[in-house]
Coordinates of C-alpha atoms in Angstrom, one line a residue:
M642 CA 19.0 1.4 -28.6
T643 CA 18.7 4.1 -26.3
V644 CA 16.8 5.1 -23.0
L645 CA 13.6 6.4 -23.1
L646 CA 13.2 6.7 -19.1
Q647 CA 15.5 6.6 -16.7
I648 CA 12.9 5.1 -13.6
G649 CA 14.2 6.8 -10.8
R650 CA 18.5 6.8 -10.0
R651 CA 21.2 3.5 -10.6
P652 CA 21.2 2.3 -7.1
P653 CA 24.6 2.0 -5.8
D654 CA 26.2 -1.2 -7.0
P655 CA 25.4 -4.0 -4.2
P656 CA 28.1 -5.5 -1.7
P657 CA 29.3 -9.8 -2.4
Q658 CA 26.0 -11.4 -0.6
P659 CA 25.3 -15.0 -0.6
H660 CA 23.8 -15.9 -3.0
T661 CA 20.5 -18.4 -1.7
A662 CA 18.5 -21.3 -3.0
L663 CA 15.5 -20.6 -4.5
A664 CA 12.7 -22.3 -5.3
P665 CA 14.5 -25.1 -8.7
G666 CA 15.7 -23.3 -12.5
P667 CA 16.2 -19.5 -12.9
P668 CA 13.1 -17.7 -14.5
G669 CA 12.2 -18.0 -18.0
P670 CA 12.6 -15.2 -20.6
S671 CA 8.8 -13.8 -19.7
A672 CA 9.9 -13.1 -16.1
Q673 CA 12.8 -11.1 -16.5
A674 CA 11.3 -8.3 -19.4
K675 CA 8.0 -7.1 -20.7
V676 CA 7.3 -5.6 -24.2
F677 CA 4.4 -2.4 -23.4
R678 CA 2.9 0.0 -25.8
S679 CA 1.6 4.3 -24.6
A680 CA 0.6 6.7 -27.7
H681 CA 4.4 7.2 -27.7
G682 CA 5.3 3.6 -29.1
A683 CA 6.0 0.1 -27.9
H684 CA 8.6 -0.1 -24.8
L685 CA 11.0 -2.7 -22.7
F686 CA 10.6 -3.3 -18.9
V687 CA 13.1 -4.8 -17.6
V688 CA 12.1 -6.6 -14.2
D689 CA 15.7 -6.7 -12.9
G690 CA 15.2 -2.5 -11.6
S691 CA 12.5 -1.3 -12.7
R692 CA 13.5 -0.1 -16.1
V693 CA 12.0 1.2 -18.9
Y694 CA 13.6 1.6 -22.7
D695 CA 12.2 2.9 -25.8
L696 CA 12.2 0.4 -27.9
P697 CA 11.9 0.5 -32.2
E698 CA 8.8 -1.6 -33.1
S699 CA 11.1 -3.1 -35.5
L700 CA 12.2 -4.5 -32.2
A701 CA 9.6 -5.0 -30.5
A702 CA 7.8 -8.6 -32.2
R703 CA 11.6 -10.1 -31.9
F704 CA 11.4 -9.3 -28.1
E705 CA 7.6 -10.4 -27.8
Q706 CA 9.3 -13.6 -29.4
W707 CA 12.1 -13.9 -27.0
T708 CA 10.0 -13.7 -24.0
A709 CA 8.4 -17.3 -25.7
T710 CA 11.2 -18.8 -25.7
P711 CA 11.9 -20.9 -22.2
D712 CA 15.9 -20.8 -22.9
A713 CA 15.7 -17.2 -24.0
S714 CA 19.0 -15.4 -22.7
L715 CA 18.2 -11.5 -21.9
P716 CA 21.7 -10.9 -21.6
D717 CA 22.8 -11.9 -24.7
L718 CA 19.6 -10.4 -26.4
A719 CA 21.4 -7.6 -24.1
R720 CA 24.4 -7.1 -25.6
D721 CA 22.8 -8.0 -29.2
L722 CA 20.8 -5.4 -28.8
G723 CA 23.7 -2.9 -27.1
L724 CA 21.0 -2.3 -24.3
P725 CA 23.1 -1.9 -20.6
L726 CA 22.9 -3.9 -17.6
W727 CA 24.1 -3.9 -14.4
S728 CA 26.8 -6.2 -13.4
E729 CA 24.9 -7.6 -10.6
P730 CA 20.9 -8.4 -10.0
R731 CA 19.8 -6.2 -8.1
I732 CA 17.3 -8.8 -5.8
D733 CA 19.6 -12.3 -5.4
G734 CA 16.8 -13.8 -3.5
T735 CA 18.9 -12.8 -0.5
P736 CA 16.6 -12.1 2.6
A737 CA 16.5 -8.7 4.0
E738 CA 17.5 -8.5 7.4
P739 CA 14.8 -6.7 9.9
S740 CA 15.2 -3.1 9.5
P741 CA 15.3 -0.6 12.9
L742 CA 11.1 0.3 13.7
A743 CA 10.0 3.0 11.5
S744 CA 6.5 2.8 12.0
L745 CA 4.1 0.9 15.2
S746 CA 0.1 0.9 14.8
L747 CA -1.3 0.4 18.0
N748 CA -4.4 -0.9 18.5
V749 CA -6.2 0.9 21.0
M750 CA -9.8 -0.3 20.8
Q751 CA -10.6 -3.6 19.5
A752 CA -14.6 -3.1 19.3
C753 CA -16.3 -0.8 17.0
N754 CA -19.8 1.5 17.0
L755 CA -20.3 -0.4 13.1
S756 CA -21.6 -2.8 12.8
C757 CA -19.6 -4.3 8.4
G758 CA -19.8 -7.4 7.3
H759 CA -16.4 -7.1 5.3
C760 CA -14.6 -5.8 8.1
Y761 CA -10.8 -7.9 8.3
A762 CA -10.8 -6.9 11.6
D763 CA -14.6 -8.4 12.2
E764 CA -14.8 -4.9 14.2
G765 CA -11.8 -5.1 15.8
R766 CA -13.3 -8.0 18.0
F767 CA -10.3 -10.3 15.1
G768 CA -12.4 -13.0 16.3
G769 CA -12.5 -13.0 20.3
S770 CA -14.6 -10.2 22.3
A771 CA -13.5 -6.4 21.9
R772 CA -10.6 -5.1 24.7
S773 CA -8.6 -1.9 24.9
M774 CA -5.8 -1.2 25.8
P775 CA -4.4 0.2 28.6
R776 CA -2.2 3.9 29.4
H777 CA 0.7 2.0 30.1
T778 CA 0.7 -0.6 27.6
A779 CA 0.9 2.6 25.1
Y780 CA 3.2 4.5 26.5
A781 CA 5.3 1.0 26.3
A782 CA 4.6 0.2 22.9
V783 CA 5.3 4.5 22.5
D784 CA 8.8 3.5 24.2
R785 CA 10.1 0.6 22.3
L786 CA 9.4 2.1 19.2
L787 CA 11.5 5.0 20.3
A788 CA 13.9 2.0 21.3
E789 CA 14.1 -0.1 17.9
A790 CA 14.2 2.9 15.8
A791 CA 17.2 4.6 14.0
P792 CA 18.9 7.8 15.8
G793 CA 17.8 10.1 14.8
A794 CA 15.1 8.7 12.0
D795 CA 11.4 10.3 11.7
V796 CA 9.1 7.4 12.7
V797 CA 4.7 7.3 12.6
V798 CA 2.7 6.5 15.5
G799 CA -0.6 4.7 14.2
F800 CA -4.0 4.1 15.6
M801 CA -5.9 0.9 15.0
G802 CA -8.7 -0.7 15.7
G803 CA -11.6 -1.5 15.9
E804 CA -12.4 2.2 16.0
P805 CA -10.0 4.3 17.3
L806 CA -12.0 7.5 18.4
L807 CA -13.5 5.5 20.8
A808 CA -10.1 5.5 23.4
R809 CA -9.8 9.1 22.3
D810 CA -8.7 10.5 25.6
L811 CA -6.4 7.6 25.3
V812 CA -4.9 8.5 21.4
H813 CA -4.3 12.0 23.2
D814 CA -2.1 11.5 25.6
V815 CA -0.2 8.8 24.1
V816 CA -0.2 12.0 21.3
R817 CA 1.7 14.1 23.8
Y818 CA 3.4 11.4 25.3
A819 CA 4.9 10.6 22.1
T820 CA 6.0 13.8 21.0
R821 CA 7.3 15.0 24.5
T822 CA 9.6 11.1 24.5
G823 CA 10.6 11.3 20.6
A824 CA 11.8 14.8 21.0
E825 CA 13.7 13.7 23.6
A826 CA 15.7 10.5 21.8
G827 CA 15.4 12.1 18.4
N828 CA 13.3 11.1 17.0
P829 CA 10.9 12.9 15.2
V830 CA 7.0 11.5 15.5
R831 CA 4.4 11.5 13.2
F832 CA 0.9 10.4 12.8
S833 CA -1.9 8.2 11.4
L834 CA -5.3 7.3 12.6
T835 CA -7.7 4.8 10.5
T836 CA -11.2 5.8 11.5
N837 CA -15.3 6.2 10.0
L838 CA -15.4 9.5 10.9
T839 CA -17.9 9.0 12.9
T840 CA -17.4 9.6 17.2
V841 CA -14.7 12.9 16.1
R842 CA -15.3 15.5 18.2
P843 CA -13.7 19.0 17.9
Q844 CA -11.0 18.4 20.4
D845 CA -9.6 15.8 18.3
A846 CA -9.6 17.6 15.0
R847 CA -7.9 20.3 16.8
L848 CA -5.1 17.4 17.9
F849 CA -5.5 16.2 14.1
A850 CA -4.4 19.9 13.2
A851 CA -1.3 20.6 16.3
H852 CA 0.1 17.1 14.9
P853 CA 1.3 16.7 11.5
F854 CA -1.9 13.7 10.9
T855 CA -2.8 11.8 8.5
V856 CA -5.8 10.2 8.6
T857 CA -7.3 7.4 6.7
V858 CA -11.6 7.7 6.3
S859 CA -13.3 4.7 5.4
L860 CA -15.6 5.2 2.4
D861 CA -18.1 3.3 1.2
G862 CA -19.9 5.4 -1.7
D863 CA -22.8 7.8 -1.4
R864 CA -25.6 6.9 1.5
A865 CA -27.1 4.0 0.2
G866 CA -23.9 2.7 -1.0
H867 CA -22.0 3.6 2.5
D868 CA -25.3 2.7 4.5
A869 CA -25.1 -0.5 2.6
L870 CA -22.3 -1.8 4.0
R871 CA -22.4 0.1 7.1
R872 CA -24.6 0.1 9.8
A873 CA -24.8 2.2 12.8
P874 CA -26.5 0.7 16.2
G875 CA -30.3 1.9 16.0
G876 CA -30.4 1.7 12.4
A877 CA -29.1 5.2 11.9
S878 CA -26.9 6.5 8.6
A879 CA -23.4 6.0 9.0
Y880 CA -22.4 8.0 6.0
D881 CA -24.5 11.2 7.8
R882 CA -22.3 10.5 10.6
L883 CA -19.6 11.2 8.8
R884 CA -20.8 14.0 6.7
A885 CA -20.7 14.9 10.7
G886 CA -17.6 14.9 11.0
L887 CA -16.3 16.3 7.6
E888 CA -18.0 19.5 8.6
V889 CA -16.3 19.0 12.2
L890 CA -12.9 18.6 10.7
A891 CA -13.9 22.0 8.6
R892 CA -14.8 24.0 11.5
H893 CA -12.1 22.8 14.2
G894 CA -8.7 21.9 12.2
R895 CA -7.7 19.4 9.4
P896 CA -4.9 17.4 9.3
R897 CA -2.2 17.0 7.6
H898 CA -3.3 14.8 5.0
L899 CA -7.2 13.3 4.5
S900 CA -7.6 10.3 3.1
A901 CA -10.6 7.7 1.7
R902 CA -10.4 4.2 1.1
V903 CA -12.6 1.8 -0.5
S904 CA -13.1 -1.2 0.7
V905 CA -15.1 -3.0 -2.2
T906 CA -17.2 -5.8 -2.2
P907 CA -19.3 -7.0 -5.1
H908 CA -22.4 -4.8 -3.4
T909 CA -20.1 -1.8 -3.8
G910 CA -21.4 0.8 -6.8
R911 CA -20.3 1.8 -10.1
L912 CA -16.5 2.2 -9.0
L913 CA -16.0 5.3 -10.7
D914 CA -18.8 6.8 -9.0
V915 CA -17.8 6.0 -6.1
L916 CA -14.0 8.1 -6.8
E917 CA -16.0 10.9 -8.2
H918 CA -17.4 11.1 -5.0
G919 CA -15.2 10.9 -2.9
I920 CA -12.9 13.3 -4.1
G921 CA -16.3 15.6 -4.3
L922 CA -16.5 15.5 -0.7
G923 CA -13.3 17.1 -0.2
F924 CA -10.6 14.3 0.4
D925 CA -6.4 15.1 -0.6
E926 CA -6.7 11.0 -1.9
V927 CA -9.5 9.0 -2.8
G928 CA -7.8 4.8 -2.8
F929 CA -9.2 1.5 -3.3
A930 CA -9.1 -1.7 -1.8
A931 CA -10.5 -5.2 -2.9
V932 CA -11.7 -6.6 -0.8
V933 CA -10.9 -10.5 -0.8
S934 CA -10.2 -12.1 2.3
A935 CA -14.3 -10.9 5.2
P936 CA -15.6 -12.9 7.9
D937 CA -18.5 -13.6 5.3
P938 CA -17.3 -15.2 1.2
A939 CA -20.5 -12.8 0.6
Y940 CA -18.5 -9.7 0.8
E941 CA -15.1 -11.2 -1.2
I942 CA -13.9 -10.2 -4.0
T943 CA -13.3 -13.9 -6.1
A944 CA -11.0 -15.1 -8.7
R945 CA -14.5 -14.7 -11.2
T946 CA -15.7 -11.2 -9.5
F947 CA -11.6 -9.7 -10.4
G948 CA -12.1 -9.3 -13.4
S949 CA -14.7 -6.5 -14.3
F950 CA -13.1 -4.9 -10.7
L951 CA -9.8 -4.8 -13.3
E952 CA -11.8 -3.1 -16.0
Q953 CA -13.2 -0.8 -13.6
M954 CA -9.7 0.2 -11.9
L955 CA -9.0 0.8 -15.8
E956 CA -11.9 2.8 -15.8
C957 CA -10.8 5.4 -12.9
G958 CA -7.3 5.2 -14.1
E959 CA -8.6 6.6 -17.4
R960 CA -10.1 9.2 -16.4
A961 CA -7.1 10.1 -13.9
L962 CA -4.7 10.2 -16.6
A963 CA -6.2 12.1 -18.4
E964 CA -7.5 14.5 -16.0
L965 CA -3.8 14.6 -14.9
S966 CA -1.9 15.0 -18.9
A967 CA -4.4 17.8 -18.7
G968 CA -3.1 19.7 -15.6
R969 CA -6.2 19.7 -13.2
S970 CA -6.2 18.0 -9.5
Y971 CA -7.5 13.9 -9.6
P972 CA -6.9 12.7 -6.2
F973 CA -6.7 8.7 -7.9
G974 CA -4.8 7.4 -5.0
N975 CA -4.0 4.4 -6.8
F976 CA -3.3 5.8 -9.9
Q977 CA -0.5 9.0 -8.8
T978 CA 0.9 5.4 -5.5
A979 CA 1.8 3.6 -8.5
L980 CA 3.2 6.2 -10.9
H981 CA 5.4 7.8 -8.0
Q982 CA 6.4 4.2 -7.2
L983 CA 7.7 3.5 -11.1
H984 CA 9.1 7.4 -11.1
R985 CA 10.8 6.3 -7.8
G986 CA 12.2 2.9 -9.5
T987 CA 10.8 1.1 -7.0
H988 CA 11.6 -2.9 -6.9
R989 CA 10.9 -5.1 -4.1
P990 CA 11.1 -8.4 -2.8
Y991 CA 7.9 -8.2 -0.4
P992 CA 5.4 -6.4 -0.7
C993 CA 4.7 -3.7 2.3
G994 CA 7.5 -3.5 5.0
A995 CA 5.2 -5.4 7.5
G996 CA 7.7 -7.6 10.0
A997 CA 10.8 -5.2 8.6
G998 CA 10.4 -2.0 10.0
Y999 CA 5.9 -2.0 10.4
L1000 CA 5.0 -4.1 13.5
S1001 CA 1.3 -3.8 15.3
A1002 CA 0.8 -4.5 18.8
S1003 CA -2.3 -5.7 20.2
A1004 CA -4.3 -4.1 23.3
E1005 CA -2.5 -7.0 25.4
G1006 CA 0.9 -5.4 23.7
D1007 CA 1.8 -8.0 21.9
L1008 CA 3.3 -7.1 18.5
Y1009 CA 2.4 -7.9 15.1
A1010 CA 3.7 -8.1 11.5
C1011 CA 1.1 -6.0 11.0
H1012 CA -2.1 -4.3 12.4
R1013 CA -4.6 -6.8 10.2
L1014 CA -1.9 -10.0 11.7
V1015 CA -3.3 -8.9 15.4
D1016 CA -4.0 -12.1 17.0
D1017 CA -2.1 -14.3 14.4
P1018 CA 0.1 -16.3 16.5
A1019 CA 2.0 -17.6 12.7
F1020 CA 3.3 -13.5 12.6
A1021 CA 3.8 -13.3 15.7
M1022 CA 6.6 -10.3 16.7
G1023 CA 7.4 -10.2 20.6
S1024 CA 5.7 -8.0 22.4
V1025 CA 6.2 -4.4 24.2
A1026 CA 8.1 -5.2 27.4
G1027 CA 10.3 -7.4 25.3
G1028 CA 11.1 -6.5 22.3
S1029 CA 10.7 -6.9 19.2
D1030 CA 11.3 -11.0 18.6
L1031 CA 14.2 -10.6 15.9
E1032 CA 14.2 -14.2 14.7
A1033 CA 10.8 -14.9 14.2
R1034 CA 11.6 -11.3 11.7
Q1035 CA 14.2 -12.7 9.8
R1036 CA 11.9 -15.9 9.7
H1037 CA 9.1 -14.1 8.2
L1038 CA 11.5 -11.9 5.5
A1039 CA 12.4 -15.3 4.5
A1040 CA 10.0 -17.0 3.6
G1041 CA 8.0 -14.0 2.2
H1042 CA 10.8 -13.4 -0.2
V1043 CA 8.8 -13.2 -3.5
D1044 CA 11.4 -15.1 -5.5
R1045 CA 10.9 -17.9 -3.0
A1046 CA 6.8 -17.8 -4.1
E1047 CA 5.3 -19.8 -7.3
P1048 CA 3.9 -19.0 -9.0
C1049 CA 5.1 -15.5 -8.0
R1050 CA 9.4 -16.1 -9.3
S1051 CA 8.2 -16.7 -12.9
C1052 CA 5.3 -13.0 -12.9
W1053 CA 7.4 -9.9 -14.5
A1054 CA 5.7 -7.5 -12.3
R1055 CA 6.3 -9.9 -8.8
Y1056 CA 8.7 -6.3 -8.1
L1057 CA 6.5 -3.7 -8.5
C1058 CA 3.5 -7.0 -6.4
G1059 CA 6.3 -8.1 -4.1
G1060 CA 3.8 -11.9 -3.3
G1061 CA 0.4 -10.2 -2.5
C1062 CA -0.4 -8.6 1.1
Y1063 CA 0.7 -10.8 3.5
H1064 CA -3.2 -12.1 5.4
E1065 CA -5.0 -12.2 1.9
V1066 CA -1.8 -14.4 0.6
S1067 CA -1.9 -16.4 4.2
R1068 CA -6.6 -16.9 4.1
R1069 CA -7.2 -16.4 0.0
G1070 CA -3.4 -17.1 -1.7
R1071 CA -4.3 -14.8 -5.1
P1072 CA -6.9 -15.1 -6.7
G1073 CA -5.7 -11.8 -8.3
C1074 CA -2.7 -11.7 -10.2
D1075 CA -4.0 -11.4 -13.3
Y1076 CA -5.4 -8.0 -12.6
I1077 CA -2.9 -7.3 -10.9
R1078 CA -0.6 -7.6 -13.7
G1079 CA -3.6 -6.4 -16.2
W1080 CA -3.4 -2.6 -13.6
L1081 CA -0.2 -2.2 -13.3
A1082 CA 0.6 -2.5 -17.2
F1083 CA -1.9 0.0 -17.6
C1084 CA 0.0 2.1 -15.2
L1085 CA 3.6 1.3 -17.4
R1086 CA 1.6 3.0 -20.1
A1087 CA 0.1 5.8 -17.9
Y1088 CA 3.8 6.4 -16.5
V1089 CA 5.4 7.4 -20.1
E1090 CA 2.6 8.7 -21.5
M1091 CA 2.4 11.4 -18.2
S1092 CA 6.2 11.3 -18.3
Q1093 CA 5.0 13.6 -21.3
T1094 CA 2.5 14.8 -21.5
A1095 CA 2.6 16.3 -17.3
P1096 CA 6.4 15.6 -16.8
E1097 CA 5.8 18.4 -13.5
F1098 CA 3.4 15.7 -12.0
F1099 CA 6.7 14.4 -11.1
Q1100 CA 8.7 17.1 -9.8
H1101 CA 6.4 17.9 -6.9
R1102 CA 4.8 15.6 -4.0
A1103 CA 3.7 16.3 -1.2
E1104 CA 5.1 14.2 1.8
S1105 CA 2.0 12.2 3.4
A1106 CA 1.4 8.2 4.5
T1107 CA -0.7 6.5 1.1
T1108 CA -3.9 5.1 1.8
A1109 CA -3.9 3.7 -1.4
S1110 CA -2.1 0.0 -3.0
A1111 CA -0.5 0.4 -5.8
T1112 CA -1.6 -2.8 -6.6
G1113 CA -5.8 -1.7 -5.0
V1114 CA -5.7 -5.7 -2.8
A1115 CA -4.5 -5.0 0.6

């Protein structure tokens, strides 16, 4: 058998590590490999290492029969077919150790000027009261990030809310402070900010342009669709204010990367229309995330409605595949993220860096696994004053390993998905697993076809933070 595509580079052989007990029994054959087809024929996706092989059609049926046999052995079948396998599994169930901090988000304003029923943060209050971060706490958070970062490594300071630009003076001061102290420590600092863009001012635009900023804007469609989900004070149009904010950026300074994030609810319009509207507004990237947990359940995508969500995501993906294959720009974030992750050979036992290299600071200076878990004691990870809690981070990483979760350990997509957003899983479980498998199966096919029709797509990747997850569930 010949390798059609080598996804990423083969990592070096891992050092010997003690194996940690997982759930009873090894995963079945269907969790170790998957047959899929593209315009170029049949292919085999090997879960361990995220490898893709050309698969003659005469063998595709044999593999499909093998995956349906509970006691089948992948190594035995691989030996019969001459398929190379690494001597040691890439992921063996051993929990990762907490890494040096690489990113810390600051919830500088836990309040918002808009009222959105689907907001996971409850307008930034997280079920509590509105509050803002004191300047000394913000500076201490920057100091904590630099103190726990790897020597010489780039770090990211994020600004979250609520609406962080309601604390614009603090944002500006922290950028200056972080840039100066980062240079002194030998750690270059980049910045990210998530905003509804309704209050942006010229001085903010100049700040974004002068520093390495990724700005993510919350967008829910055209004027009617956006205003139906985002209510501004006094009955004003949140969409009109967003468009005015885009004009401010166009006149006074555009960030290095400007992306739009669409939170998909049962009330969101046709996704392809929303996607093309966002692209038409000039965003560098537009991505979708299904709302799985919201203060008002009427805004949640449920197991019953994930099927429709998948159909619409596939419609967007097919359009992106056609446009990019023809050499035209089409910045659909979920699609591009998935393809680049496949090209890098992504295979991970966690959904993200929460609790590992990424933490989030509340307005009071407490640390949590991520910005969506602020004020949740189950995900408390220390404080900016006392430092991150290594034991809490270790417990989090041990419990969060995808091979310890059911039904994840029996799923072929587990090392691409990582087990699902901690916030969503802790509140709603995993209602979107069939959707995730369907989306990733399409992305595997699209990756093979893009590698043949437009290989240059993978040769240039702008340095930018990605607003959309690969799966569209966040």
